[in-house]
Coordinates of C-alpha atoms in Angstrom, one line a residue:
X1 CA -5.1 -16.2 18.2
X2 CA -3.8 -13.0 19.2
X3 CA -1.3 -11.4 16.3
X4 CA -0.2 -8.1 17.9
X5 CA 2.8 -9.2 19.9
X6 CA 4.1 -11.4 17.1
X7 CA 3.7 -8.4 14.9
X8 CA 5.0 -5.7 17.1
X9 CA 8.4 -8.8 17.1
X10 CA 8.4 -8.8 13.4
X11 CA 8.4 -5.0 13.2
X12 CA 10.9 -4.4 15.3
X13 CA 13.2 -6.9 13.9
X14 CA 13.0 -5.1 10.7
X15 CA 13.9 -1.7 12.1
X16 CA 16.4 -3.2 13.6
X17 CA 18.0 -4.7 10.5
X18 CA 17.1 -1.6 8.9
X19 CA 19.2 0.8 10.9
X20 CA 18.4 4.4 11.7
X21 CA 18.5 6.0 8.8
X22 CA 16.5 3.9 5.8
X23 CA 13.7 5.0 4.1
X24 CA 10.4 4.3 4.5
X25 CA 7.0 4.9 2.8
X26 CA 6.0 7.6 5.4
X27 CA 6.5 11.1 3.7
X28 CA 9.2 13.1 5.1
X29 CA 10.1 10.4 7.6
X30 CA 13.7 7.7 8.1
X31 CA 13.1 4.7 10.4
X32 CA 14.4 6.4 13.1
X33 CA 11.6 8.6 12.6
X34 CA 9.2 5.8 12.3
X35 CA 10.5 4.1 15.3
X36 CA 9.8 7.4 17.5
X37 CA 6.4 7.5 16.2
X38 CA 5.7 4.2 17.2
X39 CA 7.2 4.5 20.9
X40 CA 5.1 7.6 21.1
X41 CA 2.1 6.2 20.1
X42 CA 2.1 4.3 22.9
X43 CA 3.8 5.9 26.0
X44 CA 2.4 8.9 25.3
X45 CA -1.1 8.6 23.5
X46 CA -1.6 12.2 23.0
X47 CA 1.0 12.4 20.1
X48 CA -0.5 9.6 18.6
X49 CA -3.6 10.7 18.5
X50 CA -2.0 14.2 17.1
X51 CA -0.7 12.7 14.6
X52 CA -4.6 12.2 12.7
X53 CA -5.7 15.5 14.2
X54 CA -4.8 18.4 12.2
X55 CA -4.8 20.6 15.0
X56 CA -2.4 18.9 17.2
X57 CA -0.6 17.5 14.3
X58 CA 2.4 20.2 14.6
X59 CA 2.8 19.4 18.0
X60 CA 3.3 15.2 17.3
X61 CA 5.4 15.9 14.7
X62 CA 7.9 18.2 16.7
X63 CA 8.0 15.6 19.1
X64 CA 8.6 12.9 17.1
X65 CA 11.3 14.7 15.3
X66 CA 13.0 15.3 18.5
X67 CA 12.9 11.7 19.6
X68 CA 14.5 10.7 16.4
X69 CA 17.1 13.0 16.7
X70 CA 18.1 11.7 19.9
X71 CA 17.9 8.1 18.5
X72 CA 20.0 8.9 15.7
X73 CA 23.1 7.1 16.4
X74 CA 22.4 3.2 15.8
X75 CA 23.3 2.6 19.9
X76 CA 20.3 5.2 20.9
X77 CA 17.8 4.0 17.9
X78 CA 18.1 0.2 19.1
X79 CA 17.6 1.3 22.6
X80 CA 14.6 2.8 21.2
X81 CA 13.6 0.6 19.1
X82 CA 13.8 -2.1 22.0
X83 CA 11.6 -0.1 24.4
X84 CA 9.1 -0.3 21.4
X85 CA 9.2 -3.9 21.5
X86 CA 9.0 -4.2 25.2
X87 CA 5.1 -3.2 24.6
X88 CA 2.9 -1.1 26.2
X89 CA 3.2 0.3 29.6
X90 CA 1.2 -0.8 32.5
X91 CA -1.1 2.5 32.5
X92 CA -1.9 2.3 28.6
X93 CA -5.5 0.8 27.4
X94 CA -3.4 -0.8 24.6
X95 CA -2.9 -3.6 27.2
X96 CA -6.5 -4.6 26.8
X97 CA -6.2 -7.5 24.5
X98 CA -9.6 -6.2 22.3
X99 CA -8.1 -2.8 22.1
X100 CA -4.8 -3.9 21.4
X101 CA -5.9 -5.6 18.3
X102 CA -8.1 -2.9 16.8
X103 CA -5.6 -0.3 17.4
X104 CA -2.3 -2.0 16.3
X105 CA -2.7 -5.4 14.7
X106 CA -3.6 -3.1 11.4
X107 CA -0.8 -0.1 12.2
X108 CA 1.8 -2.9 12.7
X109 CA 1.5 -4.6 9.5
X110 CA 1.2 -1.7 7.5
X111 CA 4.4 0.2 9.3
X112 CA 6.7 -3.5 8.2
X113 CA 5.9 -2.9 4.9
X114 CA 6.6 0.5 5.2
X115 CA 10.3 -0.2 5.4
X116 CA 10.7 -3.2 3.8
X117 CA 9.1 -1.4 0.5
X118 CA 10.8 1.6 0.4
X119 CA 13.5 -0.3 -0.9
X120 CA 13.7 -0.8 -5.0
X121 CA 14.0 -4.9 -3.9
X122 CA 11.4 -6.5 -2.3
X123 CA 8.7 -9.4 -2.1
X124 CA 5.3 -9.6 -0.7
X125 CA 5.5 -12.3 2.6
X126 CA 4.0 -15.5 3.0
X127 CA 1.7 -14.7 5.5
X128 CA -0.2 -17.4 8.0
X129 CA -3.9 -18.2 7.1
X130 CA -5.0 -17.2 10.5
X131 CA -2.7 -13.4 10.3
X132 CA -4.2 -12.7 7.0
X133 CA -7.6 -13.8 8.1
X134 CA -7.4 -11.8 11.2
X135 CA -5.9 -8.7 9.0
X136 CA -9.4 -8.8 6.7
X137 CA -11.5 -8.9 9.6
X138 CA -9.8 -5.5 10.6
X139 CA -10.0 -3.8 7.3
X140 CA -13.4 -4.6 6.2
X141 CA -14.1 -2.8 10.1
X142 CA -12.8 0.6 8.8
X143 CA -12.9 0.5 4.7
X144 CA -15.2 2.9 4.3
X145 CA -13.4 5.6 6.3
X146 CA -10.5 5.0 4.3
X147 CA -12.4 5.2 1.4
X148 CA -14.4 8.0 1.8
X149 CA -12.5 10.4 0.0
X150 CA -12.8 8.7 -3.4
X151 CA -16.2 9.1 -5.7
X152 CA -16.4 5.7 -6.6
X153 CA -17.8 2.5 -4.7
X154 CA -15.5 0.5 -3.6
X155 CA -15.8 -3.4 -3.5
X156 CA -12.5 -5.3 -1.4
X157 CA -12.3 -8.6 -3.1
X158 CA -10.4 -11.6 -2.1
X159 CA -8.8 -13.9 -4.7
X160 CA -10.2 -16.7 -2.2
X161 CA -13.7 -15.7 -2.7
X162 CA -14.7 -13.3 -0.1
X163 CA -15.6 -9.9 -0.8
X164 CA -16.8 -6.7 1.3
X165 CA -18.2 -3.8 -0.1
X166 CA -16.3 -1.1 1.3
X167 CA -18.6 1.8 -0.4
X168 CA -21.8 2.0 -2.7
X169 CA -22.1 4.4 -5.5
X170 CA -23.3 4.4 -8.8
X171 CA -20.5 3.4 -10.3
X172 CA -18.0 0.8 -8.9
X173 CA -14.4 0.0 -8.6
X174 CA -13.7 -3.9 -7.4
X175 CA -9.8 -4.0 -5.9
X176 CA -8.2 -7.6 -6.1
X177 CA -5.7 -8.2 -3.9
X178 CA -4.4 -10.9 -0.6
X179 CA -5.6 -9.0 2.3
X180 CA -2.6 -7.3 3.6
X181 CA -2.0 -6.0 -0.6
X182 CA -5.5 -4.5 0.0
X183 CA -4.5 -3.1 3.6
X184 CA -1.5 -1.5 2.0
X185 CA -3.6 -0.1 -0.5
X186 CA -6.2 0.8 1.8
X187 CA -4.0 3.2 3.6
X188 CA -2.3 4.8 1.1
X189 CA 0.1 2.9 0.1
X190 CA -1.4 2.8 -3.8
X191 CA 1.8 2.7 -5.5
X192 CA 3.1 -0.2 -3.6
X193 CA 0.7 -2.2 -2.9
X194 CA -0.4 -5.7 -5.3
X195 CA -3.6 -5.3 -6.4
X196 CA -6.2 -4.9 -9.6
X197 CA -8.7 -3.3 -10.6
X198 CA -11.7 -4.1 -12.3
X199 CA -14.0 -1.5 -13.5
X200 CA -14.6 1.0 -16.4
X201 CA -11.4 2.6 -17.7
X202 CA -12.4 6.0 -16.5
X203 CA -13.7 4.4 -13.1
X204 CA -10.2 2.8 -12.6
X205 CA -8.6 6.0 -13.5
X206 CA -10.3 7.7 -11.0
X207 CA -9.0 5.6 -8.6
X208 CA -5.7 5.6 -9.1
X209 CA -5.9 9.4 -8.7
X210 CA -7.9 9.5 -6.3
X211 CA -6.7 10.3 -2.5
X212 CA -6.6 7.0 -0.3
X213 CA -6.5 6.4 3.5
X214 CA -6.5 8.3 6.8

């Protein structure tokens, strides 16, 4: 089953109810800011991709600030937020179903919880089976880049059973979590994510200090 348009629905719907000007879990950034990121990221690719290349970082950042200041009446940021949930345009690879998935299935999810945590309020979702099935099979894909910054290995586990190890070293860190807990933690989201750890003390400690994600 394909999860990106039901995603991309649920994220918009929760800007929406969120209104320009909540917080969110990105550093520095409102939803309206979010929401320009994510119309951005895919009519114009190139400050997207800016935004994990330090070089060109300055420039995605100006232009997502600019967006959002346009779309900072609620009128503007729905209208925005709307052409985000139209999808992609007809020129953008995004509308190849395989590419669609391993670009946004991941960056939806994680952007939903990045509003609906920055509040002091909030419960994890019941998710579908097949969503956080198809949210595993993503992460275990690209674990050990977003692990690669800590010293440790790193061992994803599954209170269902299944496990992945995401990076070996000596000494090992397992992280317990449902699937999108361990995405959220994954990408940097430590302090809000739903997970434990088990491992030495000092291993664990490690962790928790350690620099996670992209």
């Amino acid at each position: 089953m394909h999860f990106v348009d039901p995603s991309r629905e649920v994220l918009a719907e929760t800007l929406i109810a969120a209104g320009p000007h909540s917080p969110t879990l990105c550093d520095g950034w409102q939803t309206k800011e979010l929401a320009a990121h994510l119309y951005l990221r895919g009519h114009r690719p190139s400050v997207g991709i800016g935004a994990l290349i330090k070089p060109l970082s300055v420039v995605s950042e100006k232009a997502t600030r600019t967006l959002a200041a346009k779309s900072a009446s609620t009128p503007a940021y729905e209208a925005l937020v709307n052409d985000f949930r139209k999808g992609h345009p007809f020129y953008s690879p995004m509308r190849v179903r395989s590419i669609d998935t391993s670009t946004n299935l991941i960056e939806y999810f994680v952007h939903t919880e990045d509003v609906r945590r920055a509040t002091s309020r909030w419960a994890p979702r019941a998710l579908d089976e097949e969503y956080s099935n198809a949210l595993w099979d993503e992460l275990i894909k690209r674990a050990a880049i977003l692990y690669r910054g800590v010293d440790l290995g790193i061992v994803l586990v599954r209170p269902d059973g299944p496990r992945h190890v995401a990076k070996r070293a000596p000494v090992s860190v397992a992280i317990v979590g449902e699937p999108g807990e361990l995405l959220m933690h994954a990408h940097g989201r430590t302090r809000h994510a739903l997970v434990t750890f088990e491992g030495q003390p000092d291993a664990v400690a490690l962790l928790e200090s350690a620099e996670v994600g992209l």
